[in-house]
Backbone as JSON Lines, residues from 0, in Angstrom:
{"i":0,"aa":"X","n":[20.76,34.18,27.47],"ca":[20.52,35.57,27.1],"c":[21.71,36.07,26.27]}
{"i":1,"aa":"X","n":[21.26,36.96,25.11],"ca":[22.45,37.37,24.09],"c":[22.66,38.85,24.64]}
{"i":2,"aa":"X","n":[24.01,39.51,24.48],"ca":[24.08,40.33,23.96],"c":[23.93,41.29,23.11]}
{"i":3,"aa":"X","n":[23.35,42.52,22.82],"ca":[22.16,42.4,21.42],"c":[21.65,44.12,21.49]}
{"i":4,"aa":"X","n":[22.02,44.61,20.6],"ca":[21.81,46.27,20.08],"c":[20.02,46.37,20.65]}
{"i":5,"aa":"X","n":[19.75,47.28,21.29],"ca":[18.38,47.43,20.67],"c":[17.13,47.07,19.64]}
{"i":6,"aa":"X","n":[15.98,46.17,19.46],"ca":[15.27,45.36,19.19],"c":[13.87,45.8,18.86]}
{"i":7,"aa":"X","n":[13.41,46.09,17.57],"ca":[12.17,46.26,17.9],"c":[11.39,45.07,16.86]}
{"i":8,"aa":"X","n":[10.54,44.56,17.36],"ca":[9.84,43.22,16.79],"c":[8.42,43.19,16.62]}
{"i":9,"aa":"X","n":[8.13,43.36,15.01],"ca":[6.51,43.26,14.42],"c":[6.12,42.12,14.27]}
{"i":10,"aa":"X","n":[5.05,41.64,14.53],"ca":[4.62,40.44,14.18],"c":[3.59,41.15,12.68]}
{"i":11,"aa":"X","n":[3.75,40.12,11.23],"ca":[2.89,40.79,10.6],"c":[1.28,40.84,11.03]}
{"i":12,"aa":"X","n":[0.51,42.02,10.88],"ca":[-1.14,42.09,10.91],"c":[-1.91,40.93,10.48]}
{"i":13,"aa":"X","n":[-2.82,41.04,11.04],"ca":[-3.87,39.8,10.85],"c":[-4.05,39.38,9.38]}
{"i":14,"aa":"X","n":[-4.05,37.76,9.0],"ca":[-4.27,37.75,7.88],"c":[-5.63,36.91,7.71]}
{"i":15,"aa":"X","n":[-6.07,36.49,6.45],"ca":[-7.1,35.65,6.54],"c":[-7.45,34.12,7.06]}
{"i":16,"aa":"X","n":[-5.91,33.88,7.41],"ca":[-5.88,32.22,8.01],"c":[-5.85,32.96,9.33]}
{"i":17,"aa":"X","n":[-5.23,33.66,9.78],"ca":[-5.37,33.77,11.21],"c":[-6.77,34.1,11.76]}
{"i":18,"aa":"X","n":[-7.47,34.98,11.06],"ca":[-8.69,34.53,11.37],"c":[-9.89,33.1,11.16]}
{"i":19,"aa":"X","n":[-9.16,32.62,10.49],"ca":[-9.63,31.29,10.31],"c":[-9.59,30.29,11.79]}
{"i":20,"aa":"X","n":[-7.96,30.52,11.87],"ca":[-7.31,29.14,12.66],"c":[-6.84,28.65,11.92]}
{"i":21,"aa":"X","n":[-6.13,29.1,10.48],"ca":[-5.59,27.47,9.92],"c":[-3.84,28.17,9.64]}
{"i":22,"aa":"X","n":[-3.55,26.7,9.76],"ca":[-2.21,26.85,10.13],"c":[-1.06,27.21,8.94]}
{"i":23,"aa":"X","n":[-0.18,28.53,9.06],"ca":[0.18,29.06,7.94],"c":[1.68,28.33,7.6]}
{"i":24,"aa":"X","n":[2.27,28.67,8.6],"ca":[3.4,28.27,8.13],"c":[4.5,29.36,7.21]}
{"i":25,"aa":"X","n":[5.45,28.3,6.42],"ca":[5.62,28.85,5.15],"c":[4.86,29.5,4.0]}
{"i":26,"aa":"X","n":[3.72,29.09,4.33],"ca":[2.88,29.34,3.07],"c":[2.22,31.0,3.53]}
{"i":27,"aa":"X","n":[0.89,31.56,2.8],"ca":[1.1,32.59,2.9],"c":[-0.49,33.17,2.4]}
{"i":28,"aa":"X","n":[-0.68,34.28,3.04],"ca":[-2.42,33.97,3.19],"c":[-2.55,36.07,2.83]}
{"i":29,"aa":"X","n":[-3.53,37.08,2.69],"ca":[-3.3,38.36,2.78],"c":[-3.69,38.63,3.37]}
{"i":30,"aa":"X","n":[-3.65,39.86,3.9],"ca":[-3.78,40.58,5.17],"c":[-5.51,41.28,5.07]}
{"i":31,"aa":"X","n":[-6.06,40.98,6.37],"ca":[-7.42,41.33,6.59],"c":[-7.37,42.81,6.69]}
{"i":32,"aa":"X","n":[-8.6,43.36,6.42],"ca":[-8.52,44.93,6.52],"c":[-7.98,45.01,8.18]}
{"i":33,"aa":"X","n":[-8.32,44.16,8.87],"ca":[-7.9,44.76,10.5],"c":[-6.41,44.58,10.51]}
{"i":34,"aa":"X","n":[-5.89,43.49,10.09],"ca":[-4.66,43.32,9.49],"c":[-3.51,44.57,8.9]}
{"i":35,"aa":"X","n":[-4.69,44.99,8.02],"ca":[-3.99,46.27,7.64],"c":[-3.45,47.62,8.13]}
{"i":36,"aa":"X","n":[-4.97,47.42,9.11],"ca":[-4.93,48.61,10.08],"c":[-3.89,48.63,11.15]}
{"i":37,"aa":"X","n":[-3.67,46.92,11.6],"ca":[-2.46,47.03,12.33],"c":[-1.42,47.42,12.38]}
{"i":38,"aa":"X","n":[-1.08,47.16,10.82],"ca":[0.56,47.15,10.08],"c":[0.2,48.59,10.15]}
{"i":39,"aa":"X","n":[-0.76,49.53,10.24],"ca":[-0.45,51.12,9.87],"c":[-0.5,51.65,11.21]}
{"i":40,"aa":"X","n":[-0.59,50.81,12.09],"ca":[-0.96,51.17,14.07],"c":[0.72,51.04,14.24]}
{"i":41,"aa":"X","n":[1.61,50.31,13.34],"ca":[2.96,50.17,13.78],"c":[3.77,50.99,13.24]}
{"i":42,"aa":"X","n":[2.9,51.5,12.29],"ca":[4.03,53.01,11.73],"c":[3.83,53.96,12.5]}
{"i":43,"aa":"X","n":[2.5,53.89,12.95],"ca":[2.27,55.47,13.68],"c":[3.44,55.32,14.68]}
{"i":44,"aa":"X","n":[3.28,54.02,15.69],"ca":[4.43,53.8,16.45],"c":[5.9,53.93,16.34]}
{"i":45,"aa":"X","n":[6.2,53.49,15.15],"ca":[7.56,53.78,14.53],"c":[8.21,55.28,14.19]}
{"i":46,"aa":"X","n":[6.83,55.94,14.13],"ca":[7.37,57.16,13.92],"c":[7.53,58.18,14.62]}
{"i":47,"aa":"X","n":[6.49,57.64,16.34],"ca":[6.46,58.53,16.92],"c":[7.24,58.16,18.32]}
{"i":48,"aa":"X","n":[7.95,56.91,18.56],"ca":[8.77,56.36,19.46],"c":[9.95,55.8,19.18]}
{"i":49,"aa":"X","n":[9.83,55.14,17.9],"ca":[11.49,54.37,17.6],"c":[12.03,55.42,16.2]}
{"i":50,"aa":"X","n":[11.87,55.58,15.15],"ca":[12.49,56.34,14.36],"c":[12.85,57.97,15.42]}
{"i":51,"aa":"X","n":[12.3,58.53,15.34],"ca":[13.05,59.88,16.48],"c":[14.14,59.38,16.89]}
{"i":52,"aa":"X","n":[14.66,58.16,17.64],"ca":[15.88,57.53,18.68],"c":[17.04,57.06,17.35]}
{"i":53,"aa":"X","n":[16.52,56.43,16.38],"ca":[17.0,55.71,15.71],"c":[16.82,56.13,14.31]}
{"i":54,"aa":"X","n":[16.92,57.36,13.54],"ca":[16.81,57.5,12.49],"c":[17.19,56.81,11.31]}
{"i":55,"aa":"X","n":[18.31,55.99,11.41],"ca":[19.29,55.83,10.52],"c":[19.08,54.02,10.55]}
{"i":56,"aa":"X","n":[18.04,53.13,11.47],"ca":[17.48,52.15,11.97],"c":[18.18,50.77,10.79]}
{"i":57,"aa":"X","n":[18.33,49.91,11.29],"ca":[18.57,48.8,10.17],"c":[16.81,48.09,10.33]}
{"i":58,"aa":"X","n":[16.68,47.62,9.12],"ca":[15.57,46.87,9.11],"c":[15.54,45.41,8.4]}
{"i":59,"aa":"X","n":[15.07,44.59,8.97],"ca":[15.57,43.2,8.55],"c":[13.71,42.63,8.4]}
{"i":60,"aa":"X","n":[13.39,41.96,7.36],"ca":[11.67,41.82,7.15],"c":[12.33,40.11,6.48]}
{"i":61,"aa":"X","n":[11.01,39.41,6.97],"ca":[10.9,37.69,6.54],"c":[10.47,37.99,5.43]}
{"i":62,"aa":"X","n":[10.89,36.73,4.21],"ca":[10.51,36.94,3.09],"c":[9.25,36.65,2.7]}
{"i":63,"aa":"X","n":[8.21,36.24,3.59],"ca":[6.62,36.28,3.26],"c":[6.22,37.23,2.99]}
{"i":64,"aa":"X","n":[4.93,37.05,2.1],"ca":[4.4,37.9,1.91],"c":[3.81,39.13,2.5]}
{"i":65,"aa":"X","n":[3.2,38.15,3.77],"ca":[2.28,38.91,4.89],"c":[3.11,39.61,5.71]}
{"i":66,"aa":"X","n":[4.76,39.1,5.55],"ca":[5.77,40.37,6.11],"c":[6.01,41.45,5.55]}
{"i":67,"aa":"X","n":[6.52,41.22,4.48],"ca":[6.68,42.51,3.29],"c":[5.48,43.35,2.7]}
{"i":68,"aa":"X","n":[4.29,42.55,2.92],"ca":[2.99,43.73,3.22],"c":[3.08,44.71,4.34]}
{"i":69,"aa":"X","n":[3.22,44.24,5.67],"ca":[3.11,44.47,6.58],"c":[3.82,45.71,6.6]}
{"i":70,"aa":"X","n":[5.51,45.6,6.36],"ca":[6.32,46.25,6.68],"c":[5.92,47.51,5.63]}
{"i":71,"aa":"X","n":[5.35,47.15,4.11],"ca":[5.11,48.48,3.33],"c":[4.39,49.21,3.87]}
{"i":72,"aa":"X","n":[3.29,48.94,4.72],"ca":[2.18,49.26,5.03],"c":[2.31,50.68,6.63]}
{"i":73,"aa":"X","n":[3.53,49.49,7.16],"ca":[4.33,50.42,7.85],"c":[4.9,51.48,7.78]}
{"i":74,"aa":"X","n":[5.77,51.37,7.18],"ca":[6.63,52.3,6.75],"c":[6.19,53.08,6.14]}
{"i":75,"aa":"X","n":[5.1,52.93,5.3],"ca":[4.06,54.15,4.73],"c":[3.55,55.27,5.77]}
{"i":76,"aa":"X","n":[2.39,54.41,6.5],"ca":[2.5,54.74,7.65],"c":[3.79,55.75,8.58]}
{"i":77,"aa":"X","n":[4.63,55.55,8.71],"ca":[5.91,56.29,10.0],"c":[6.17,57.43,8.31]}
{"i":78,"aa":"X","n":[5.95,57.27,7.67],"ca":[6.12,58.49,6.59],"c":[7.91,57.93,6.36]}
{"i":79,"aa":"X","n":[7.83,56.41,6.15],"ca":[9.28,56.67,4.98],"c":[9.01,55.7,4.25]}
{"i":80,"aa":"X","n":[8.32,55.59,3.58],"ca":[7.98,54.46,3.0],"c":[9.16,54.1,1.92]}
{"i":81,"aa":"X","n":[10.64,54.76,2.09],"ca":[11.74,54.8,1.54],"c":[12.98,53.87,2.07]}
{"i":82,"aa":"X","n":[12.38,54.39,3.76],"ca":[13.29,53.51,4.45],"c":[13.92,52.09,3.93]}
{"i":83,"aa":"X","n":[15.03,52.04,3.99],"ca":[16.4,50.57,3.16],"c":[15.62,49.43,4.2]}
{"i":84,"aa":"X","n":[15.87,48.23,3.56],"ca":[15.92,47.22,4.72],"c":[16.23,45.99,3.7]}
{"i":85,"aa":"X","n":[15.93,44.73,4.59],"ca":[16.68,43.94,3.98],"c":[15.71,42.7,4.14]}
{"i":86,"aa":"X","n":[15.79,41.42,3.24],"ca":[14.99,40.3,3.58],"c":[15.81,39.28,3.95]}
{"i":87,"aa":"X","n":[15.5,39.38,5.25],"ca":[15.8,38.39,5.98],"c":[15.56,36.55,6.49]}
{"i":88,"aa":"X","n":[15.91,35.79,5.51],"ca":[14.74,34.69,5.57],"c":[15.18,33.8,6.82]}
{"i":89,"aa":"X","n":[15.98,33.87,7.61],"ca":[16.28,33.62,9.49],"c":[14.66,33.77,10.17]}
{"i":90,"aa":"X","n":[13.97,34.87,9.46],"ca":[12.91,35.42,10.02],"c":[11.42,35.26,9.61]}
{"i":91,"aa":"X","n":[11.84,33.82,8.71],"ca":[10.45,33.84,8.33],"c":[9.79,32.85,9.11]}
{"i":92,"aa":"X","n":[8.38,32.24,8.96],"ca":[7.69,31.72,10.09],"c":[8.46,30.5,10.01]}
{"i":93,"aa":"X","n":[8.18,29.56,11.35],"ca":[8.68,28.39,11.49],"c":[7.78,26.92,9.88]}
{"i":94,"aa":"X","n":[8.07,26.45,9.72],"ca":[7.6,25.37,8.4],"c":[6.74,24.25,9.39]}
{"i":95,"aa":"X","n":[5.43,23.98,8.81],"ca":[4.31,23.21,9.47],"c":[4.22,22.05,9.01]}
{"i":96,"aa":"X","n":[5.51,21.83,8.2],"ca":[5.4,20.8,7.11],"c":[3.64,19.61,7.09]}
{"i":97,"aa":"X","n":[3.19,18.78,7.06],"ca":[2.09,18.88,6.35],"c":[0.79,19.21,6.82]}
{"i":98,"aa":"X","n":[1.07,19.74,8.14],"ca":[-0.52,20.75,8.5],"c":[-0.83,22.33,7.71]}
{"i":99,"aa":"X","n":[0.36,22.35,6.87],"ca":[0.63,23.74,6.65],"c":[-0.66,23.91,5.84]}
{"i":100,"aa":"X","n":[-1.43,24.96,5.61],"ca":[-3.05,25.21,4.95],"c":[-3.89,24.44,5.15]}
{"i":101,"aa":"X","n":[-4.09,23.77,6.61],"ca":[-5.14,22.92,6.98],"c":[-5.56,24.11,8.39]}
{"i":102,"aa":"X","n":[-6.82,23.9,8.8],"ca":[-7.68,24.43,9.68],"c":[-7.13,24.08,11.03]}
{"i":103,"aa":"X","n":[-7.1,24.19,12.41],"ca":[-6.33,23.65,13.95],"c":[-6.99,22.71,14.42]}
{"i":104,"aa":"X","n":[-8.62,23.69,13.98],"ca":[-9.45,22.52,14.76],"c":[-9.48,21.17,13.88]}
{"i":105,"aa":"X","n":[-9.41,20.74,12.73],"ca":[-9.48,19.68,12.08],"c":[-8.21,19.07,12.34]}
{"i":106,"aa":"X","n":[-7.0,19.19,13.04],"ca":[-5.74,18.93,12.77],"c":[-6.01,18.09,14.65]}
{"i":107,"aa":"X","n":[-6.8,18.97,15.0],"ca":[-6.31,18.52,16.8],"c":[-7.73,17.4,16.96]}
{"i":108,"aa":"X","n":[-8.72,17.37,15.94],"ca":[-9.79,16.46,15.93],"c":[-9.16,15.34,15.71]}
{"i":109,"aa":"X","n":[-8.23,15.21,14.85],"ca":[-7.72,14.45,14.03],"c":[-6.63,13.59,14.51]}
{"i":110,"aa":"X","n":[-5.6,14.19,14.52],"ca":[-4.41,13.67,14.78],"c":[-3.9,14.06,16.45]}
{"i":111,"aa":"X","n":[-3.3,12.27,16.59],"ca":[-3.27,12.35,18.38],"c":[-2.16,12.78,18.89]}
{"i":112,"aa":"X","n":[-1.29,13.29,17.91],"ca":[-0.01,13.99,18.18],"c":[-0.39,15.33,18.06]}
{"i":113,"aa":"X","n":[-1.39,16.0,17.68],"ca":[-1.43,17.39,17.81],"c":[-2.19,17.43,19.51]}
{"i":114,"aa":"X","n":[-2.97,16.27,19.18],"ca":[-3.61,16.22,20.78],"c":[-3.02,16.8,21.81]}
{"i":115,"aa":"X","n":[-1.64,16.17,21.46],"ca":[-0.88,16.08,23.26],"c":[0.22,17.08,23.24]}
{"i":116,"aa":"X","n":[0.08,17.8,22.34],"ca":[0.53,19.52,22.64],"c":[-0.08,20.45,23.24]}
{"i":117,"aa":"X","n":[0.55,21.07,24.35],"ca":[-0.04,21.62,25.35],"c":[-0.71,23.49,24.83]}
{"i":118,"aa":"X","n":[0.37,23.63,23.94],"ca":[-0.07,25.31,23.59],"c":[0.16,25.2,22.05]}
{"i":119,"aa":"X","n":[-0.1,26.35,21.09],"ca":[-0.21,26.21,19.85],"c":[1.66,26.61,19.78]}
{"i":120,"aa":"X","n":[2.58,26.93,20.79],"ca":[3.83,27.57,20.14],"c":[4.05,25.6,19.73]}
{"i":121,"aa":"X","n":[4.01,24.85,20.92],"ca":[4.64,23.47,20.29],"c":[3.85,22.55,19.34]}
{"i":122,"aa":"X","n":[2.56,23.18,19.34],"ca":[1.5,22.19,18.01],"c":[2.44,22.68,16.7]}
{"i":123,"aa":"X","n":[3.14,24.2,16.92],"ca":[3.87,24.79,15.31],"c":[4.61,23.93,15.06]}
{"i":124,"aa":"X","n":[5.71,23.63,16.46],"ca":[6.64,23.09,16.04],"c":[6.95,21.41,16.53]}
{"i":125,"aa":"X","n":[5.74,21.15,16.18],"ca":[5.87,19.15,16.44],"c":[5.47,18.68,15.02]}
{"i":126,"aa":"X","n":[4.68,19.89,13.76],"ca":[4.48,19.0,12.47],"c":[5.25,18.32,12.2]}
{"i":127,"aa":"X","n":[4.79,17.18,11.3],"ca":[5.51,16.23,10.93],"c":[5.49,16.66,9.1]}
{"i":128,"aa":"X","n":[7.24,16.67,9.01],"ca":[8.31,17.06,8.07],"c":[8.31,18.89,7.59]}
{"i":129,"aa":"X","n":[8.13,19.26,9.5],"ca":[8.47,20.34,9.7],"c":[9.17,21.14,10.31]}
{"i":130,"aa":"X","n":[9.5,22.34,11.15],"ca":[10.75,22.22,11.66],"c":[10.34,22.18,12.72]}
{"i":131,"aa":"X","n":[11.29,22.0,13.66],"ca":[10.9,21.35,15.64],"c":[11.69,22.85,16.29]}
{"i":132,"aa":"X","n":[11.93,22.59,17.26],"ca":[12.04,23.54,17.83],"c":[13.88,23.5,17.83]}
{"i":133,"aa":"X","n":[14.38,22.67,17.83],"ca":[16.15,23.02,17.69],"c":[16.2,23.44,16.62]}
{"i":134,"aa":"X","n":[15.64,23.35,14.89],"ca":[15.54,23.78,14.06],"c":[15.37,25.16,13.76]}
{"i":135,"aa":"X","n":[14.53,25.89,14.57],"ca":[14.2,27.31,14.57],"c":[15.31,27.85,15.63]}
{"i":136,"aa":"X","n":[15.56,27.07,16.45],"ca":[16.58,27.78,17.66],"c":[17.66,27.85,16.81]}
{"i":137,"aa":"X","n":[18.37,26.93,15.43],"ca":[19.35,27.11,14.85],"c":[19.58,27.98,14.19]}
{"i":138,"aa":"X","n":[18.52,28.72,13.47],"ca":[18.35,29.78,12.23],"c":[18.56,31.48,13.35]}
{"i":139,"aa":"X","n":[17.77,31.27,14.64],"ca":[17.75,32.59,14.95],"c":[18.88,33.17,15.67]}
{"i":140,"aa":"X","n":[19.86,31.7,16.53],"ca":[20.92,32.39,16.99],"c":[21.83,33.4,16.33]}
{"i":141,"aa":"X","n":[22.25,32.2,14.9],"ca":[23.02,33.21,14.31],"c":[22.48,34.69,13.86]}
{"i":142,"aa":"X","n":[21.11,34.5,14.1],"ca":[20.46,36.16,13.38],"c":[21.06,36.89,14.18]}
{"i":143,"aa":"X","n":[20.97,36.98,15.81],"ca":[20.88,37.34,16.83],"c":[22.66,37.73,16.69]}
{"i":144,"aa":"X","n":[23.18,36.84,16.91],"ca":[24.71,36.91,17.16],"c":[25.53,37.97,16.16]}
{"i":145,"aa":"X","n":[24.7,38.04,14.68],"ca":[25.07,38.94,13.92],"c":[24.52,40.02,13.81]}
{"i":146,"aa":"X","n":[23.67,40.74,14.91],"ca":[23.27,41.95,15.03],"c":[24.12,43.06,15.56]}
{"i":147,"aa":"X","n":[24.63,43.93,14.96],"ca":[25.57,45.11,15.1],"c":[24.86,46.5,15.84]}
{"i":148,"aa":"X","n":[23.25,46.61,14.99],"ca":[23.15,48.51,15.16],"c":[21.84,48.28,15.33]}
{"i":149,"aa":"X","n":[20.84,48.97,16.05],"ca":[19.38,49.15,16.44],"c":[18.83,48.23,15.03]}
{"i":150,"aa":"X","n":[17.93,47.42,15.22],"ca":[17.2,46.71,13.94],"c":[15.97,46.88,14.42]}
{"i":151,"aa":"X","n":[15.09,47.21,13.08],"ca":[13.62,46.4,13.48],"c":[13.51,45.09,12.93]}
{"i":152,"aa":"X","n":[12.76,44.33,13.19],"ca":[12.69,42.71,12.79],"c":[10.77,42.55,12.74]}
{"i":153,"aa":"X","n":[10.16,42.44,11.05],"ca":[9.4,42.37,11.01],"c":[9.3,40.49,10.59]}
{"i":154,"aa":"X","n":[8.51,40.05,11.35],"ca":[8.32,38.68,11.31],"c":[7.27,38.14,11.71]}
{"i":155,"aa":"X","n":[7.05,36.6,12.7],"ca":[5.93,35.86,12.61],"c":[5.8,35.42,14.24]}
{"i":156,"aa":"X","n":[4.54,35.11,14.11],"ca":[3.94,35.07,15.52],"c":[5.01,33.71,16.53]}
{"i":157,"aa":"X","n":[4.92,32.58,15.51],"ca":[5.86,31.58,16.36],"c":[7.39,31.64,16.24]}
{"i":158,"aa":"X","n":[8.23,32.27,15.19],"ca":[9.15,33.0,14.95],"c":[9.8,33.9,16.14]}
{"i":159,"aa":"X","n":[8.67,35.04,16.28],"ca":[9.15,36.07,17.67],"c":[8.7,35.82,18.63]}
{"i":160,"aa":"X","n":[8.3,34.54,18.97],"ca":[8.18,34.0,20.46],"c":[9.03,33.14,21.13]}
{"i":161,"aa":"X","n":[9.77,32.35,20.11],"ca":[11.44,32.22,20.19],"c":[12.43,32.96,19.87]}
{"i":162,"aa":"X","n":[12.43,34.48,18.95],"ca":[13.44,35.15,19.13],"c":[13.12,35.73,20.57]}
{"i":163,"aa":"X","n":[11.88,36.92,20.6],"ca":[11.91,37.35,21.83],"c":[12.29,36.36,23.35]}
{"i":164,"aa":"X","n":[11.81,35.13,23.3],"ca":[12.42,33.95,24.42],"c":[14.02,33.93,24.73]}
{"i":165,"aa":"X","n":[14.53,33.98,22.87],"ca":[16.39,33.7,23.63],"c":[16.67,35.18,24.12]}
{"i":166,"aa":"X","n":[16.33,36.42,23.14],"ca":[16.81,38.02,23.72],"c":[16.08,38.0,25.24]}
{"i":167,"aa":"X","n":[15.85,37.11,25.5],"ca":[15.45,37.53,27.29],"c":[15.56,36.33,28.06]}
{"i":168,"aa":"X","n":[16.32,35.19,27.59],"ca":[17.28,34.17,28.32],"c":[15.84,33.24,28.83]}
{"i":169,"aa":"X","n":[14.39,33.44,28.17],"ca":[13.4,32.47,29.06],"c":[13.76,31.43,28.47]}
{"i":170,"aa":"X","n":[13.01,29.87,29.3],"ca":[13.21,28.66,28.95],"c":[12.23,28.36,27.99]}
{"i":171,"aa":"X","n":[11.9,27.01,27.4],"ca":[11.4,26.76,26.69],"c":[9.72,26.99,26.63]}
{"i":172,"aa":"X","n":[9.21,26.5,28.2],"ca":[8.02,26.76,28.26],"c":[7.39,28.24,28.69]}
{"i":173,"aa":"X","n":[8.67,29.35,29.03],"ca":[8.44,30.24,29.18],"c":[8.08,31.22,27.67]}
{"i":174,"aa":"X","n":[8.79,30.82,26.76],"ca":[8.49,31.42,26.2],"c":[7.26,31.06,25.06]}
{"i":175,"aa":"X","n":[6.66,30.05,24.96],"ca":[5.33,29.58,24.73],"c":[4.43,30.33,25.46]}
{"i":176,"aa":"X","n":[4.6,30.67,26.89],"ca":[3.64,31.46,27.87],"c":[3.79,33.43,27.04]}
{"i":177,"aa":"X","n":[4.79,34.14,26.49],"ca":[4.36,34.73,26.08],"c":[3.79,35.29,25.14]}
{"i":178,"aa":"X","n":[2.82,36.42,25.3],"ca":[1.87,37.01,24.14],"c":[2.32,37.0,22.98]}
{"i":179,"aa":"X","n":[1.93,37.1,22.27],"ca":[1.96,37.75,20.53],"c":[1.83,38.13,19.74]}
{"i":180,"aa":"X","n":[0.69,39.67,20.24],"ca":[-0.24,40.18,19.26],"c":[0.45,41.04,18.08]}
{"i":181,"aa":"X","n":[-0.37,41.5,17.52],"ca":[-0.51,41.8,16.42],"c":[-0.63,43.45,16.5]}
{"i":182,"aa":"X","n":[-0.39,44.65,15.79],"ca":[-1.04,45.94,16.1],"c":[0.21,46.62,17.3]}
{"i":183,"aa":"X","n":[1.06,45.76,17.47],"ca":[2.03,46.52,18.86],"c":[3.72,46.2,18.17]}
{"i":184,"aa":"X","n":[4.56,46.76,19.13],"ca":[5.76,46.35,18.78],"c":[6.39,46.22,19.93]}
{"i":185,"aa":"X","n":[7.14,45.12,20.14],"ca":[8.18,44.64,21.18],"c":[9.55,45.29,21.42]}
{"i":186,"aa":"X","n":[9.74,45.98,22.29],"ca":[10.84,46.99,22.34],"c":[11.83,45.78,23.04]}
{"i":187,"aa":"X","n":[13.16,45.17,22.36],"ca":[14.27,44.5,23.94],"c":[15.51,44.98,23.84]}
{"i":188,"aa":"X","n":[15.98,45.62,24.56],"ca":[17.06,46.01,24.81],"c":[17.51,45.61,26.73]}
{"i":189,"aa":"X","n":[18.63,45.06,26.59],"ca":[19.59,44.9,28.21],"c":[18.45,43.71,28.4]}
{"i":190,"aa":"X","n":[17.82,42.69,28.29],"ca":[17.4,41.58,28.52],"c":[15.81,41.63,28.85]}
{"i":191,"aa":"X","n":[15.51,43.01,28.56],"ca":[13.9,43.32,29.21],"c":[13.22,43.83,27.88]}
{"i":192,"aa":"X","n":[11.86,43.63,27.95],"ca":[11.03,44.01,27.18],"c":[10.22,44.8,27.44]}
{"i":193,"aa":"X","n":[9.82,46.42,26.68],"ca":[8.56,46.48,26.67],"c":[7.67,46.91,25.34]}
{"i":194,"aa":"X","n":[6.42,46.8,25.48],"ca":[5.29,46.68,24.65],"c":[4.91,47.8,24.23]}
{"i":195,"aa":"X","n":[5.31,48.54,22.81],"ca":[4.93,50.18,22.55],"c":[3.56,50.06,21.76]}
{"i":196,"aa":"X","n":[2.78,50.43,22.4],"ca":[1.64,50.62,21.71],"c":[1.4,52.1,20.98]}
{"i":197,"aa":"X","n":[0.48,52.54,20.51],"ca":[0.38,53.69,19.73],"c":[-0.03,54.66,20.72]}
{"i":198,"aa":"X","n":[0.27,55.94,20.79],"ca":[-0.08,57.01,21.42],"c":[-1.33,57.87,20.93]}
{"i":199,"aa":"X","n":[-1.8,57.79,22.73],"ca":[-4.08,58.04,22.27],"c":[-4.16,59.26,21.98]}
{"i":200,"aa":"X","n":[-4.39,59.84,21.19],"ca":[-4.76,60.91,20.87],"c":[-5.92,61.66,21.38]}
{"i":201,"aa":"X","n":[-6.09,63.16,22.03],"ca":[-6.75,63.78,22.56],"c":[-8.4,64.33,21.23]}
């Protein structure tokens, strides 16, 4: 477990491979209208739970596409669509090296090494001439270690299931066991998490 300013963590909105099943990776797919709607479900959030606390917020976004949509889409949304931030490529998705734009189910029909992966966090990271899992654990410590002042961190589904894993000290298979949706934001601060969803309107 790190030491570590306040945390808030987007996964980008649905894109068209994720509704597919096919595996993104590095590469880079656009965002589905529900997709869209998400990234604008995280401004409402941003504007009505974390910007109020944190006006002055650092923002750190992966250099994909489907991040830097996401985050415009956001920030439009929370009404700053001005807000500074920065591209952060620590934060972009983990590399599928050569499943990357192939389908899951054709990949796990197929090949007997995707077989014998138990959840999709280690099918990401067992491609072959892609990155493994010490590989991604290398890129995010230092993200982590160099965090100073409240950040948001807009990024990727297998990405913030190992940042959120080390900011809360779980083990390896623990953090494969947690969620990752889409449409919410991950609040961690002092080693705990919680899940801000948007506020229901009367």
């Amino acid at each position: 477990m790190f030491d570590h300013p306040p945390l808030y963590i987007l996964r980008h909105g649905e894109t068209e491979w994720n509704r597919e099943a096919r595996c993104q990776g590095s590469l880079d797919a656009p965002l589905t209208e529900l997709g869209q709607q998400q990234a604008a479900a995280q401004g409402m959030i941003l504007r009505e739970q974390v910007l109020p606390r944190f006006p002055g917020i650092d923002v750190a976004v992966s250099p994909l596409g489907r991040t830097r949509k996401t985050w415009a889409l956001a920030a439009g949304a929370a009404g700053h669509a001005d807000l500074p931030h920065r591209i952060e490529p620590r934060l972009a998705e983990v590399h599928m090296g050569v499943w990357q734009g192939r389908l899951r189910a054709d990949i796990l029909a197929l090949d007997a090494l995707a077989q014998s992966m138990p959840n999709v966090f280690e099918l990401s990271l067992a491609a072959p001439a892609g990155e493994d899992f010490e590989a991604l654990h290398a890129r995010l410590v230092p993200f982590i270690q160099g965090l100073t002042r409240p950040t948001i961190c807009v990024t990727h589904g297998i990405t913030s299931l190992m940042l959120r894993g080390l900011l809360r000290g779980l083990d390896r298979s623990d953090m494969a066991a947690q969620g990752h949706d889409q449409g919410v934001i991950y609040a961690l601060a002092d080693g705990k998490e919680r899940i801000l969803r948007p506020v229901m309107q009367d």
